[in-house]
Coordinates of C-alpha atoms and ligand atoms in Angstrom, one line a residue:
X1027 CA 109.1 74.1 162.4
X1028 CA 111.1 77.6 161.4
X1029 CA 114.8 76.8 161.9
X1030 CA 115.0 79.9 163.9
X1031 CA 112.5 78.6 166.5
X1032 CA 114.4 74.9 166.2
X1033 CA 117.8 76.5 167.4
X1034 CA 115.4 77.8 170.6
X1035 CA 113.5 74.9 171.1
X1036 CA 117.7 72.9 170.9
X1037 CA 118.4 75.4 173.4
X1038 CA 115.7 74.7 175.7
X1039 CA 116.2 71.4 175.6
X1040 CA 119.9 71.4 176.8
X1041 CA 118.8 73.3 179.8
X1042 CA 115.7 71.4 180.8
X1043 CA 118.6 68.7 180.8
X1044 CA 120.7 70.5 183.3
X1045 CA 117.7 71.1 185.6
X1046 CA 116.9 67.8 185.5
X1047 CA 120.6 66.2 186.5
X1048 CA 120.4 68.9 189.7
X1049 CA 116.8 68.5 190.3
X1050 CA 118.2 64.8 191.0
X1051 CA 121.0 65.7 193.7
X1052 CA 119.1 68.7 195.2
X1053 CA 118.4 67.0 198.5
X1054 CA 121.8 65.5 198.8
X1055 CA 123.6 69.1 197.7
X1056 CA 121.2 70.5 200.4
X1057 CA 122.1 68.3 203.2
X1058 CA 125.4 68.7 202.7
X1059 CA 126.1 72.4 202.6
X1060 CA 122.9 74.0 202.9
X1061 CA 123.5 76.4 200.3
X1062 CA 119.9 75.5 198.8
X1063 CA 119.5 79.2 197.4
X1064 CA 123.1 78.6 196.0
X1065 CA 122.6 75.6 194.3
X1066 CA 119.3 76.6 192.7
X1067 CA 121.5 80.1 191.5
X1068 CA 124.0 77.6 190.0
X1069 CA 121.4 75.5 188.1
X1070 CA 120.1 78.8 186.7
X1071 CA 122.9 79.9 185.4
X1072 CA 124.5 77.0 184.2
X1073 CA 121.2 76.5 182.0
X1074 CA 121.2 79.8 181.4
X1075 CA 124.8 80.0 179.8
X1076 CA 123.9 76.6 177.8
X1077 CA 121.3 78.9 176.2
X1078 CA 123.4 81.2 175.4
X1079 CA 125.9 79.4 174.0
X1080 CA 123.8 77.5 171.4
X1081 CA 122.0 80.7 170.8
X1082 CA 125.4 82.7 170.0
X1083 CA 126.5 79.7 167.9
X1084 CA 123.6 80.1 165.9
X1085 CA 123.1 84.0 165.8
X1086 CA 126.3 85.9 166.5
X1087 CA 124.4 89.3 165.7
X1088 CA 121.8 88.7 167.6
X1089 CA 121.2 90.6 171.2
X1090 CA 120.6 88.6 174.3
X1091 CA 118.6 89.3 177.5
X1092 CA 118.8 86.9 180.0
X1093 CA 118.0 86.8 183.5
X1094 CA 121.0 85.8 185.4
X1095 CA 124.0 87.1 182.6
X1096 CA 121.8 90.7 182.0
X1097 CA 121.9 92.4 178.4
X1098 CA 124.4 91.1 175.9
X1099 CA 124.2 93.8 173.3
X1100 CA 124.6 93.4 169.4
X1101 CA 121.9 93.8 166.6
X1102 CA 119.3 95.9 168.1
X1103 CA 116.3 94.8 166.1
X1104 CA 116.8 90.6 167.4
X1105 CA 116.9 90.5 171.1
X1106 CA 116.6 87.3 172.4
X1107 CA 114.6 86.8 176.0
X1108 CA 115.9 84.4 178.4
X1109 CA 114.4 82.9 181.8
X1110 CA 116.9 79.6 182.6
X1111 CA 114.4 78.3 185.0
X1112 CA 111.1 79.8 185.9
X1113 CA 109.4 78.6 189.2
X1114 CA 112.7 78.8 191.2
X1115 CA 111.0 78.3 194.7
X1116 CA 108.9 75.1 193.0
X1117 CA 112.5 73.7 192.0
X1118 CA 114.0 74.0 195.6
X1119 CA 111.3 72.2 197.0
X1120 CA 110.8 69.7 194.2
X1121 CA 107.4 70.8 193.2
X1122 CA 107.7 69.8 189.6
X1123 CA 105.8 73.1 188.3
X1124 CA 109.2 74.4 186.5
X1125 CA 110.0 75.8 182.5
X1126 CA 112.5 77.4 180.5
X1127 CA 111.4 80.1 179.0
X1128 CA 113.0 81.4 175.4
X1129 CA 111.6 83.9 173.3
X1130 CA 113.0 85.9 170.2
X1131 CA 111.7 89.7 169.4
X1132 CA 112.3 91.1 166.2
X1133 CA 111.6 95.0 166.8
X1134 CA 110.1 94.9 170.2
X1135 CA 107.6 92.4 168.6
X1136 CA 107.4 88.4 169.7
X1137 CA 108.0 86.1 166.2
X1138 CA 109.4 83.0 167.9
X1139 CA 108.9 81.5 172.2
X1140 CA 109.1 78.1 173.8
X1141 CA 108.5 77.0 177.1
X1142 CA 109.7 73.6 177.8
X1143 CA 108.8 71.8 181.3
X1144 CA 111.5 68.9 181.6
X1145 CA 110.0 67.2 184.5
X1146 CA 106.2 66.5 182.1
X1147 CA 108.4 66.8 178.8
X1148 CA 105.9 69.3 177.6
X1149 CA 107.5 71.4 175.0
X1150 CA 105.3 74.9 174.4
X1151 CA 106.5 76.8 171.2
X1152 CA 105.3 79.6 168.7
X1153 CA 106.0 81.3 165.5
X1154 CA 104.4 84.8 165.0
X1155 CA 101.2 83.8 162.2
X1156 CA 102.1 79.7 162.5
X1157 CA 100.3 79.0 165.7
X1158 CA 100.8 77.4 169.4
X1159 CA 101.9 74.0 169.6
X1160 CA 102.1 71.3 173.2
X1161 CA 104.5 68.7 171.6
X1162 CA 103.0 68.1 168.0
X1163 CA 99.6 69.7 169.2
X1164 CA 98.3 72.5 167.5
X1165 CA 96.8 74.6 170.8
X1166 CA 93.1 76.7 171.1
X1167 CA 92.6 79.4 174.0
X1168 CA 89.0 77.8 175.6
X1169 CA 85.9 79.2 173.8
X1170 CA 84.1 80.0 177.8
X1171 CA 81.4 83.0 178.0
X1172 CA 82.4 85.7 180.6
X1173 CA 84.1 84.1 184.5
X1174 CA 81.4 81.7 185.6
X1175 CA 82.6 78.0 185.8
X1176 CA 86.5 79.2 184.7
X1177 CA 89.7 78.2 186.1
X1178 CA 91.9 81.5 186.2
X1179 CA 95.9 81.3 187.1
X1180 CA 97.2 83.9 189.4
X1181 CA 100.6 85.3 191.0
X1182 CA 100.8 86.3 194.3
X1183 CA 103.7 89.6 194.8
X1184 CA 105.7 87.9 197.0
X1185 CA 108.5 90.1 195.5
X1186 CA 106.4 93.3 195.7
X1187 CA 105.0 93.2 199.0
X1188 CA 103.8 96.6 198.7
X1189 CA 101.3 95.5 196.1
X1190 CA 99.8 93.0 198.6
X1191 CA 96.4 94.0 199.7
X1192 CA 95.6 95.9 196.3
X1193 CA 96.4 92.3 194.8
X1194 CA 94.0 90.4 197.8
X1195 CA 91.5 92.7 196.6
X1196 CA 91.5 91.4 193.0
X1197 CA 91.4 88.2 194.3
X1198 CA 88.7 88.6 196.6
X1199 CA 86.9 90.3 193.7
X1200 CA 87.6 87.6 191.1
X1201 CA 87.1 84.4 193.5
X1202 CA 83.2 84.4 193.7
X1203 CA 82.8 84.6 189.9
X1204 CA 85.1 81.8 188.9
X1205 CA 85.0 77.8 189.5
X1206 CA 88.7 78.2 190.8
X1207 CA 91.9 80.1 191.2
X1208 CA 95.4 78.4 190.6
X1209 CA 98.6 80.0 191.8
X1210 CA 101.1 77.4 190.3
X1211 CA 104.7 79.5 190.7
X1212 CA 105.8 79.6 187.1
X1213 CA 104.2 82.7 184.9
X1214 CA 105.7 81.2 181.8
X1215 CA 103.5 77.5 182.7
X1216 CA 100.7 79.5 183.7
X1217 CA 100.5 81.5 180.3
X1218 CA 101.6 78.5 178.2
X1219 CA 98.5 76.6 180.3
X1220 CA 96.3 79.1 179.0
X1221 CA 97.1 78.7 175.6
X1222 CA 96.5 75.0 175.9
X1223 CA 93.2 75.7 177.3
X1224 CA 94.0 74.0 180.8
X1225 CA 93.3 77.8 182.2
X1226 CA 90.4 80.2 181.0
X1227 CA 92.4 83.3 182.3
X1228 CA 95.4 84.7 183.9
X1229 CA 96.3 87.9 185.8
X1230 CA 99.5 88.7 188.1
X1231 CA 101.2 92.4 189.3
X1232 CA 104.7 93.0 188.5
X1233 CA 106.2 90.1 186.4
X1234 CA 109.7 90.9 184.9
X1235 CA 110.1 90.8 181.2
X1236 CA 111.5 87.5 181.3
X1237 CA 108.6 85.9 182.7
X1238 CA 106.4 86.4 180.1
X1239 CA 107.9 86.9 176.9
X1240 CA 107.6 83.8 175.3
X1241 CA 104.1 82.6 176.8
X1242 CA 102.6 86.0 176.1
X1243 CA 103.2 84.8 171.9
X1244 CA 102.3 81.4 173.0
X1245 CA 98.8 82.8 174.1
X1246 CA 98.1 85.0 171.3
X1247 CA 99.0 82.5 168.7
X1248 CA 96.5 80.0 170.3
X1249 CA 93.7 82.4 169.9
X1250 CA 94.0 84.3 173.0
X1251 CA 94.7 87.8 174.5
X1252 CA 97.2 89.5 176.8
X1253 CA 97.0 93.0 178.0
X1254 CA 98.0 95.5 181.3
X1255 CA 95.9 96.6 183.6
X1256 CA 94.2 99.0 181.1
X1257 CA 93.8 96.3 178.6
X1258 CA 96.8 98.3 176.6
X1259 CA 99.5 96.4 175.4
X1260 CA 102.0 97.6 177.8
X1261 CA 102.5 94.5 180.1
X1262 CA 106.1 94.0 179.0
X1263 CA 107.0 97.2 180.5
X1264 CA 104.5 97.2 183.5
X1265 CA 105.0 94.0 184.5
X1266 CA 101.0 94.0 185.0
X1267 CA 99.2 91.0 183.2
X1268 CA 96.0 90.3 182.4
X1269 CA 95.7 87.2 180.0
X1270 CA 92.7 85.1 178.4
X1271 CA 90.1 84.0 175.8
X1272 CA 88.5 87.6 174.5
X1273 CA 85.4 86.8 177.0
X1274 CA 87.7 86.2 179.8
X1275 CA 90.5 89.2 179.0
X1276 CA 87.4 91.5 179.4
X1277 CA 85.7 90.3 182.3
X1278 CA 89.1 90.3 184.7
X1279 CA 89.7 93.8 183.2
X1280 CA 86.6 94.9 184.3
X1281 CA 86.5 93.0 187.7
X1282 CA 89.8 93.8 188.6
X1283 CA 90.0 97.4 187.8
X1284 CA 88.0 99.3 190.7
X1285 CA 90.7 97.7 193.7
X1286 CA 93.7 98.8 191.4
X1287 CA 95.7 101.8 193.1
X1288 CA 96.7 104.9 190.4
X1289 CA 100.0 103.2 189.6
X1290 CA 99.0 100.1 188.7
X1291 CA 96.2 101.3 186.5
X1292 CA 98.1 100.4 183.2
Ligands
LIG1009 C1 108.7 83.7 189.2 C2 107.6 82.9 188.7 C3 106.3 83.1 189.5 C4 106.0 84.6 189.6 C5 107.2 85.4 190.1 C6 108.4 85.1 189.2 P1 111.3 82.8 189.0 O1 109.9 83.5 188.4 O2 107.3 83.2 187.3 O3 105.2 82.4 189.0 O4 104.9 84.7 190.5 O5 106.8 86.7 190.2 O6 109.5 85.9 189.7 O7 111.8 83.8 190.0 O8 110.9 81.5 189.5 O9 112.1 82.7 187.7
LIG1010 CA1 110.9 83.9 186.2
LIG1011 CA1 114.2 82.5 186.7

């Protein structure tokens, strides 16, 4: 493993440690004060700020992004991407579907992510060229032909309500061509579950950056693609993802693309 990717994957670690010590005491902390939405903000960011710390040990110069503590800004060509704990809702109600997600960009480009779900002990990681590893696994995308008999992961826009019924008509357009539809609550699982070939495809509106910007490498290096809604690769601005084995990137694309509105086009 690059030594880079080892201070990340050290990193993850200590937070997946943190949610797991709260993800013990959530009921009690919940009874007590009912500050459930509190509590989770706390476990974020105190997993969030163990990141950081080992990561600034490690890499003074390098600049940070993280969801909850905002830019930290230093060398602009290593910025670090930070989700403490992606699947918040899942973690309030102790639906053990939950990851860190770390991910380093050297010039806007992905060269090291992990994804680490403490509750399975799954640890996700990449190096840009070395592959996608589960654990000691080395990971493949799946090798299925076009929708029919797929499993696809999906988001709903809970956060972008607007973006509803454009959304339910994707869905409605990709649910008779598939075996099933998964909406799991963590974008970083879902992607790192493509790459491990538990999911043929993925696609979700408006993700933030921190969402996907370790699984997006994860996918690639196992084989797979990511795109927007045009296919481009702007989803890191957009927020729009498609995700899949080549067959499967195409045929969302495709099925998708008539029910998208002008603005979500890309
Ligand atoms: C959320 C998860 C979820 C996605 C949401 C994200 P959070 O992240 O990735 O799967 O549908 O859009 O915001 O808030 O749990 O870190
Ligand atoms: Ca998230
Ligand atoms: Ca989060």
């Amino acid at each position: 493993m690059h030594p880079t990717l080892n201070v990340a994957v050290k990193a993850a670690r200590k937070a997946g440690d943190i949610i797991l010590r709260y993800h013990n005491q959530i009921e009690v902390l919940t009874i007590q004060n009912k500050a459930s939405n509190d509590f989770v903000s706390e476990v974020d960011k105190a997993a969030e700020d163990a990141i950081i710390n080992e990561l600034k040990t490690a890499f003074p110069e390098h600049s940070i992004l993280a969801e909850e503590n905002g830019e930290i800004l230093a060398d602009k060509h290593f910025q670090w991407i930070i989700d403490p704990l992606d699947g918040t809702t899942n973690y309030l109600h102790g639906f053990p579907q939950y990851a860190v997600s770390i991910a380093l960009y050297e010039n806007n480009k992905a060269i090291h992510a992990v994804v680490y779900d403490p509750f399975k002990e799954e640890l996700f990681s990449a190096s840009k060229g070395q592959g996608a590893y589960l654990n000691e696994q080395r990971l493949r995308v799946t090798q299925t032909q076009g929708l029919s008999n797929t499993l696809i992961g999906t988001g709903f826009p809970f956060k972008t309500p607007q973006y509803l019924d454009v959304y339910l008509s994707t869905f409605k357009a990709i649910h008779p061509k598939v075996a099933g539809i998964r909406r799991a609550g963590s974008a970083a699982l879902d992607l790192a579950y493509l790459a491990a070939g538990r999911l043929d495809g993925f696609w979700e509106i408006g993700l933030n950056i921190w969402d996907i910007a370790a699984g997006v490498l994860l996918v690639k290096e196992a084989g797979g693609f990511v795109g927007d809604f045009s296919g481009r690769d702007q989803y890191l601005i957009t927020g729009n993802v498609v995700a899949g084995n080549g067959q499967v990137f195409k045929a969302i694309l495709k099925t998708i693309h008539p029910y998208l509105s002008k603005d979500l086009q890309r």
